[in-house]
Amino acid sequence: MTVEPDRTGYCATQESSNARIAVIDDEKDICLMLGEFFRRLGYETETFSNAREALDCIRDKPFDVVFTDIYMPAMTGIEILKEIMRLDRNILVILMTGQPTLEDTISAVRLGAYDYLTKPFNLDLLEIMAKRAVEQRRLVMENIAYHNYLEQRVEEQTRELKSFLFHSIESLSYALEARDPYTKGHGARVSQFVLTLADELGLPEENREPLRIAGLLHDVGKIGVPDSILLKPGKLTKEEYEVMKTHAYTGYKILAPIGSLARVATYVHEHHERMDGKGYPQGLVGDEIAFPSRLLIVAEVCDALATERCYKPAWPAHEIVSYFEEMRGTAYDIDVTDALLSLFKRDGDEILSHFREDDRPVLS
Ligand SMILES: [Fe+2]
């Protein structure tokens, strides 16, 4: 059977006279007779008096319909049926016998035989049965092709949607940096470093993508903070600081409506929480904070310490290590802090150079 694409790209199977039929019978005369009969009807037909040879051939290039005798010395038709069903359940198998029993019939149907034929053959019936089986096989193959086509379309559209979403995220990130140039690159650096922490902790793969995006967008809620506060060079007043703190919840509100970013929204919401409950905006304690959020918290603080800000110089590695050793278990998760400390102890300079590289790509 052949497949041709239609205008939408969908390939439907086409009824074709060259459907492949196999005949398996230890009686060579029957093989010859049936082979000739099916070839005259226009089917591509092969005959086998040896069941093993037939199965080898089916393995190489499946047939559409197999007619097989039940009682043969080397291998019974029921065994052949079982083996064909194991290879490809969509091949239609028609069993043939001169001594039909109810037991064989039930057994064959249970195992997936398409039909049952008794010898001697009525050629009109044989022709009808072959045509019906070939048509059934065509419908089955067409159904499979359509199913595969739909799956492929869904995959393509999912890819397109994902790409659109990623570009929207990139735009959001640029929009934030345009408002607050001082934090240029902060999101991209946090995004990259949080994945380094994730690798160090062996975090499951499924958490990586939401964490990467959360790293990039964790401060997106600052879009809602007035310039007078966001860009203020000096220390914020208590009231101003309260306004600044709203950015965690604002970020959550921006991202939460996007269903596929539900986890990202949670991590963004929690990126200023502390293990001892002294963080904001929810004052979550310990396990109430999602584990990936705890990585984001540490990565974000580490970037803030390792880079120069208008109110402080960049900290050297030993001061960062001392700070995290002191806050381990109070502000920050013990395992996450240990992962960070072991990264610094292994190669602190390498980690710091990572934080001090400018203009890294936002989405790689
Ligand atoms: Fe923040």
Coordinates of C-alpha atoms and ligand atoms in Angstrom, one line a residue:
M1 CA 0.0 0.0 0.0
T2 CA 1.3 3.5 -0.8
V3 CA 0.9 6.9 0.9
E4 CA 0.6 10.2 -0.9
P5 CA 0.5 13.6 0.9
D6 CA -2.7 15.7 0.4
R7 CA -2.7 19.6 0.4
T8 CA -2.5 19.8 4.2
G9 CA 0.5 17.5 4.2
Y10 CA -1.5 14.5 5.5
C11 CA -0.6 11.2 3.8
A12 CA -3.5 8.9 3.4
T13 CA -3.0 5.3 2.4
Q14 CA -4.5 4.5 -1.0
E15 CA -6.3 1.4 -2.0
S16 CA -4.0 -0.5 -4.2
S17 CA -4.0 -3.7 -6.1
N18 CA -0.5 -4.4 -5.1
A19 CA -1.4 -5.1 -1.5
R20 CA 1.0 -7.8 -0.2
I21 CA -0.4 -11.3 0.6
A22 CA 1.5 -14.2 2.1
V23 CA 0.3 -17.8 1.9
I24 CA 1.7 -20.4 4.3
D25 CA 0.9 -24.0 3.9
D26 CA 3.0 -27.2 4.1
E27 CA 1.0 -28.5 1.1
K28 CA 2.9 -27.1 -2.0
D29 CA -0.1 -27.6 -4.3
I30 CA -2.3 -25.4 -2.1
C31 CA 0.5 -22.8 -2.0
L32 CA 0.7 -22.9 -5.8
M33 CA -3.0 -22.7 -6.3
L34 CA -3.6 -19.8 -3.8
G35 CA -0.5 -17.9 -5.0
E36 CA -1.8 -18.1 -8.6
F37 CA -5.3 -17.1 -7.5
F38 CA -4.2 -14.0 -5.6
R39 CA -1.8 -12.9 -8.2
R40 CA -4.5 -13.0 -10.8
L41 CA -6.6 -10.7 -8.5
G42 CA -3.7 -8.3 -8.7
Y43 CA -2.1 -8.8 -5.3
E44 CA 1.7 -9.1 -4.8
T45 CA 1.8 -12.6 -3.4
E46 CA 4.5 -14.8 -1.9
T47 CA 4.0 -18.5 -0.9
F48 CA 5.8 -20.4 1.8
S49 CA 5.7 -24.2 2.6
N50 CA 8.2 -23.5 5.4
A51 CA 6.7 -21.4 8.3
R52 CA 10.2 -20.2 9.6
E53 CA 11.0 -18.8 6.2
A54 CA 7.7 -17.0 6.1
L55 CA 8.3 -15.4 9.5
D56 CA 11.8 -14.3 8.4
C57 CA 10.3 -12.7 5.3
I58 CA 7.5 -11.0 7.4
R59 CA 10.2 -9.6 9.7
D60 CA 12.0 -8.1 6.8
K61 CA 9.0 -6.6 5.0
P62 CA 5.6 -7.0 6.5
F63 CA 2.7 -8.3 4.5
D64 CA -0.8 -6.8 4.6
V65 CA -2.6 -10.1 4.9
V66 CA -1.3 -13.6 5.8
F67 CA -3.3 -16.8 5.0
T68 CA -1.8 -19.6 7.0
D69 CA -2.7 -23.3 7.4
I70 CA -3.3 -24.4 11.0
Y71 CA -2.0 -27.9 11.0
M72 CA 1.6 -28.1 9.8
P73 CA 4.5 -30.3 11.1
A74 CA 7.2 -27.7 12.0
M75 CA 5.0 -25.0 13.4
T76 CA 1.2 -24.6 13.8
G77 CA -0.8 -21.8 12.4
I78 CA -1.7 -20.7 15.9
E79 CA 2.0 -20.4 16.7
I80 CA 2.6 -18.4 13.5
L81 CA -0.4 -16.2 14.5
K82 CA 1.2 -15.5 17.9
E83 CA 4.5 -14.6 16.4
I84 CA 3.0 -12.3 13.8
M85 CA 0.9 -10.5 16.5
R86 CA 4.1 -10.0 18.4
L87 CA 5.8 -8.5 15.4
D88 CA 3.0 -6.4 14.1
R89 CA -0.6 -6.5 15.4
N90 CA -1.9 -4.7 12.4
I91 CA -1.1 -7.6 10.0
L92 CA -4.3 -9.4 9.2
V93 CA -4.0 -13.2 9.7
I94 CA -6.6 -15.6 8.2
L95 CA -6.3 -19.2 9.4
M96 CA -7.1 -22.1 7.1
T97 CA -7.9 -25.7 8.0
G98 CA -9.6 -28.8 6.6
Q99 CA -10.6 -29.9 10.1
P100 CA -12.1 -26.9 11.9
T101 CA -12.8 -27.3 15.6
L102 CA -14.6 -24.8 17.9
E103 CA -11.6 -24.8 20.2
D104 CA -9.2 -23.7 17.4
T105 CA -11.6 -21.0 16.3
I106 CA -12.0 -19.5 19.8
S107 CA -8.3 -19.7 20.4
A108 CA -7.5 -18.0 17.0
V109 CA -10.0 -15.2 17.6
R110 CA -8.6 -14.6 21.1
L111 CA -5.1 -14.3 19.7
G112 CA -6.1 -11.7 17.2
A113 CA -6.8 -13.7 14.0
Y114 CA -8.8 -11.6 11.5
D115 CA -10.8 -14.5 10.1
Y116 CA -11.1 -18.3 9.7
L117 CA -11.4 -20.3 6.4
T118 CA -12.3 -23.9 5.8
K119 CA -10.9 -26.2 3.1
P120 CA -11.8 -27.0 0.4
F121 CA -11.9 -23.4 -0.6
N122 CA -14.9 -21.7 -2.2
L123 CA -13.0 -19.3 -4.6
D124 CA -15.8 -16.7 -4.6
L125 CA -15.7 -16.6 -0.8
L126 CA -11.8 -16.5 -0.9
E127 CA -11.9 -13.5 -3.2
I128 CA -14.4 -11.7 -1.0
M129 CA -12.4 -12.5 2.1
A130 CA -9.1 -11.3 0.6
K131 CA -10.8 -8.0 -0.7
R132 CA -12.4 -7.4 2.8
A133 CA -9.1 -8.0 4.6
V134 CA -7.1 -5.8 2.2
E135 CA -9.7 -3.0 2.7
Q136 CA -9.6 -3.5 6.5
R137 CA -5.8 -3.3 6.4
R138 CA -5.9 -0.1 4.3
L139 CA -8.3 1.5 6.8
V140 CA -6.1 0.5 9.7
M141 CA -2.9 1.9 8.0
E142 CA -4.7 5.1 7.1
N143 CA -5.8 5.5 10.7
I144 CA -2.3 5.0 11.9
A145 CA -0.9 7.5 9.3
Y146 CA -3.6 10.0 10.4
H147 CA -2.8 9.5 14.0
N148 CA 1.0 10.0 13.3
Y149 CA 0.2 13.1 11.2
L150 CA -1.8 14.6 14.1
E151 CA 0.9 13.9 16.6
Q152 CA 3.5 15.5 14.3
R153 CA 1.2 18.6 13.9
V154 CA 0.8 18.9 17.6
E155 CA 4.5 18.6 18.1
E156 CA 5.2 21.3 15.5
Q157 CA 2.6 23.7 17.0
T158 CA 3.9 23.0 20.5
R159 CA 7.4 23.9 19.3
E160 CA 6.1 27.1 17.7
L161 CA 4.2 28.1 20.9
K162 CA 7.3 27.4 23.0
S163 CA 9.4 29.5 20.7
F164 CA 6.9 32.3 20.9
L165 CA 6.8 32.0 24.7
F166 CA 10.6 32.1 25.0
H167 CA 10.8 35.3 22.8
S168 CA 8.1 36.9 24.9
I169 CA 10.1 36.1 28.0
E170 CA 13.2 37.5 26.4
S171 CA 11.3 40.7 25.6
L172 CA 10.1 41.0 29.2
S173 CA 13.6 40.6 30.4
Y174 CA 14.9 43.3 28.1
A175 CA 12.0 45.6 29.2
L176 CA 13.0 45.2 32.8
E177 CA 16.7 46.0 32.0
A178 CA 15.6 49.0 30.0
R179 CA 14.0 50.4 33.1
D180 CA 16.8 49.5 35.5
P181 CA 20.1 49.5 33.5
Y182 CA 22.1 49.0 36.7
T183 CA 20.9 45.4 37.0
K184 CA 21.8 44.7 33.3
G185 CA 22.7 41.1 33.0
H186 CA 21.6 40.2 36.6
G187 CA 18.8 38.0 35.4
A188 CA 20.9 36.2 32.8
R189 CA 23.7 35.6 35.3
V190 CA 21.3 34.3 38.0
S191 CA 19.7 32.1 35.4
Q192 CA 23.0 30.5 34.5
F193 CA 24.3 30.2 38.0
V194 CA 21.1 28.7 39.4
L195 CA 21.6 25.9 36.8
T196 CA 25.2 25.4 38.0
L197 CA 23.8 24.9 41.5
A198 CA 21.1 22.6 40.1
D199 CA 23.9 20.5 38.5
E200 CA 25.9 20.4 41.8
L201 CA 22.8 19.2 43.6
G202 CA 21.7 16.7 41.0
L203 CA 18.3 18.4 40.7
P204 CA 15.9 16.4 38.4
E205 CA 16.0 17.5 34.7
E206 CA 12.3 18.6 34.8
N207 CA 13.2 21.5 37.2
R208 CA 15.9 22.9 35.0
E209 CA 13.8 24.8 32.5
P210 CA 11.5 26.5 35.0
L211 CA 14.5 27.4 37.1
R212 CA 16.3 28.8 34.1
I213 CA 13.4 31.0 33.2
A214 CA 12.8 32.0 36.9
G215 CA 16.4 33.1 37.1
L216 CA 16.0 35.3 34.1
L217 CA 12.7 36.8 35.2
H218 CA 12.9 36.7 39.0
D219 CA 12.8 40.6 39.3
V220 CA 10.3 41.1 36.5
G221 CA 7.9 42.5 39.1
K222 CA 10.2 45.6 39.4
I223 CA 8.4 46.8 36.3
G224 CA 5.7 47.9 38.8
V225 CA 8.1 49.8 41.1
P226 CA 8.2 53.6 40.5
D227 CA 11.4 55.1 39.1
S228 CA 11.9 57.2 42.2
I229 CA 12.4 54.1 44.2
L230 CA 13.8 51.6 41.6
L231 CA 16.5 54.0 40.4
K232 CA 17.2 55.8 43.8
P233 CA 21.0 55.8 44.2
G234 CA 21.0 55.9 48.0
K235 CA 19.5 53.8 50.7
L236 CA 15.7 53.3 50.6
T237 CA 13.5 54.6 53.4
K238 CA 11.4 52.1 55.3
E239 CA 8.3 53.0 53.2
E240 CA 10.2 52.9 49.9
Y241 CA 11.6 49.5 50.9
E242 CA 8.1 48.2 51.5
V243 CA 7.1 49.3 47.9
M244 CA 10.3 47.6 46.5
K245 CA 9.3 44.4 48.3
T246 CA 6.1 44.2 46.3
H247 CA 8.1 43.2 43.2
A248 CA 8.1 39.5 44.3
Y249 CA 4.3 39.3 44.3
T250 CA 3.9 41.6 41.2
G251 CA 6.3 39.2 39.4
Y252 CA 4.1 36.3 40.4
K253 CA 0.9 38.1 39.2
I254 CA 2.6 38.8 35.8
L255 CA 3.6 35.1 35.3
A256 CA 0.9 33.1 37.0
P257 CA -1.8 33.5 34.3
I258 CA 0.6 31.7 31.8
G259 CA -0.3 28.1 32.5
S260 CA 3.0 26.6 31.4
L261 CA 4.9 29.0 33.7
A262 CA 3.1 28.0 36.9
R263 CA 6.3 26.7 38.5
V264 CA 8.3 29.7 37.3
A265 CA 5.6 32.0 38.9
T266 CA 6.0 30.1 42.2
Y267 CA 9.8 30.4 42.2
V268 CA 9.6 34.1 41.4
H269 CA 7.1 34.7 44.2
E270 CA 9.5 33.0 46.6
H271 CA 12.8 34.4 45.6
H272 CA 13.1 36.7 48.7
E273 CA 11.9 34.2 51.3
R274 CA 14.2 32.8 54.0
M275 CA 14.4 29.4 55.6
D276 CA 13.9 31.0 59.1
G277 CA 10.7 32.8 58.0
K278 CA 12.2 36.3 58.0
G279 CA 11.9 36.7 54.3
Y280 CA 9.1 38.3 52.2
P281 CA 6.4 38.5 50.8
Q282 CA 4.8 35.5 52.5
G283 CA 7.2 34.8 55.4
L284 CA 7.4 31.1 54.4
V285 CA 9.4 28.8 56.7
G286 CA 11.7 25.9 55.7
D287 CA 9.9 23.3 53.6
E288 CA 7.1 25.7 52.8
I289 CA 9.6 27.2 50.3
A290 CA 9.8 25.1 47.1
F291 CA 13.2 23.5 46.9
P292 CA 14.0 25.0 43.4
S293 CA 13.1 28.4 44.9
R294 CA 15.8 27.9 47.6
L295 CA 18.4 27.5 44.8
L296 CA 17.1 30.7 43.2
I297 CA 17.3 32.6 46.5
V298 CA 21.0 31.6 47.0
A299 CA 21.9 32.2 43.3
E300 CA 20.3 35.7 43.4
V301 CA 22.1 36.7 46.6
C302 CA 25.4 35.3 45.4
D303 CA 25.2 37.5 42.3
A304 CA 24.3 40.6 44.3
L305 CA 27.4 40.0 46.5
A306 CA 29.7 39.1 43.7
T307 CA 28.9 42.2 41.5
E308 CA 29.4 45.9 42.1
R309 CA 26.3 47.9 43.0
C310 CA 25.8 51.6 43.5
Y311 CA 25.8 51.1 47.3
K312 CA 28.7 48.5 47.6
P313 CA 31.7 47.2 45.8
A314 CA 31.9 43.5 44.5
W315 CA 32.8 41.2 47.4
P316 CA 35.9 38.9 47.1
A317 CA 35.4 35.2 47.2
H318 CA 36.5 34.7 50.8
E319 CA 33.9 37.2 52.1
I320 CA 31.1 35.6 50.1
V321 CA 32.1 32.2 51.5
S322 CA 32.2 33.6 55.1
Y323 CA 28.7 35.2 54.6
F324 CA 27.1 32.0 53.4
E325 CA 28.8 29.9 56.1
E326 CA 27.3 32.3 58.7
M327 CA 23.8 32.2 57.1
R328 CA 23.8 28.5 56.4
G329 CA 20.6 27.0 57.9
T330 CA 19.1 30.3 59.0
A331 CA 18.5 32.4 55.9
Y332 CA 19.5 29.7 53.4
D333 CA 18.9 26.0 52.8
I334 CA 21.7 23.9 54.3
D335 CA 22.1 21.6 51.2
V336 CA 22.0 24.5 48.7
T337 CA 24.5 26.5 50.8
D338 CA 26.8 23.5 51.0
A339 CA 26.6 23.1 47.2
L340 CA 27.5 26.8 46.7
L341 CA 30.4 26.5 49.2
S342 CA 31.8 23.4 47.6
L343 CA 31.7 25.2 44.2
F344 CA 33.6 28.2 45.7
K345 CA 36.1 25.9 47.4
R346 CA 36.7 24.0 44.2
D347 CA 37.2 27.1 42.1
G348 CA 36.1 30.4 43.6
D349 CA 37.8 32.5 40.9
E350 CA 36.0 30.7 38.1
I351 CA 32.7 31.3 39.8
L352 CA 33.5 35.0 40.3
S353 CA 34.6 35.4 36.7
H354 CA 31.2 34.0 35.7
F355 CA 29.4 36.7 37.7
R356 CA 31.6 39.5 36.3
E357 CA 31.2 38.7 32.6
D358 CA 29.0 41.3 31.0
D359 CA 26.6 41.1 28.1
R360 CA 26.0 37.3 28.2
P361 CA 23.1 36.3 26.0
V362 CA 19.8 36.3 27.7
L363 CA 18.5 33.0 26.3
S364 CA 20.9 30.5 25.1
Ligands
FE1 FE 14.3 40.4 43.7

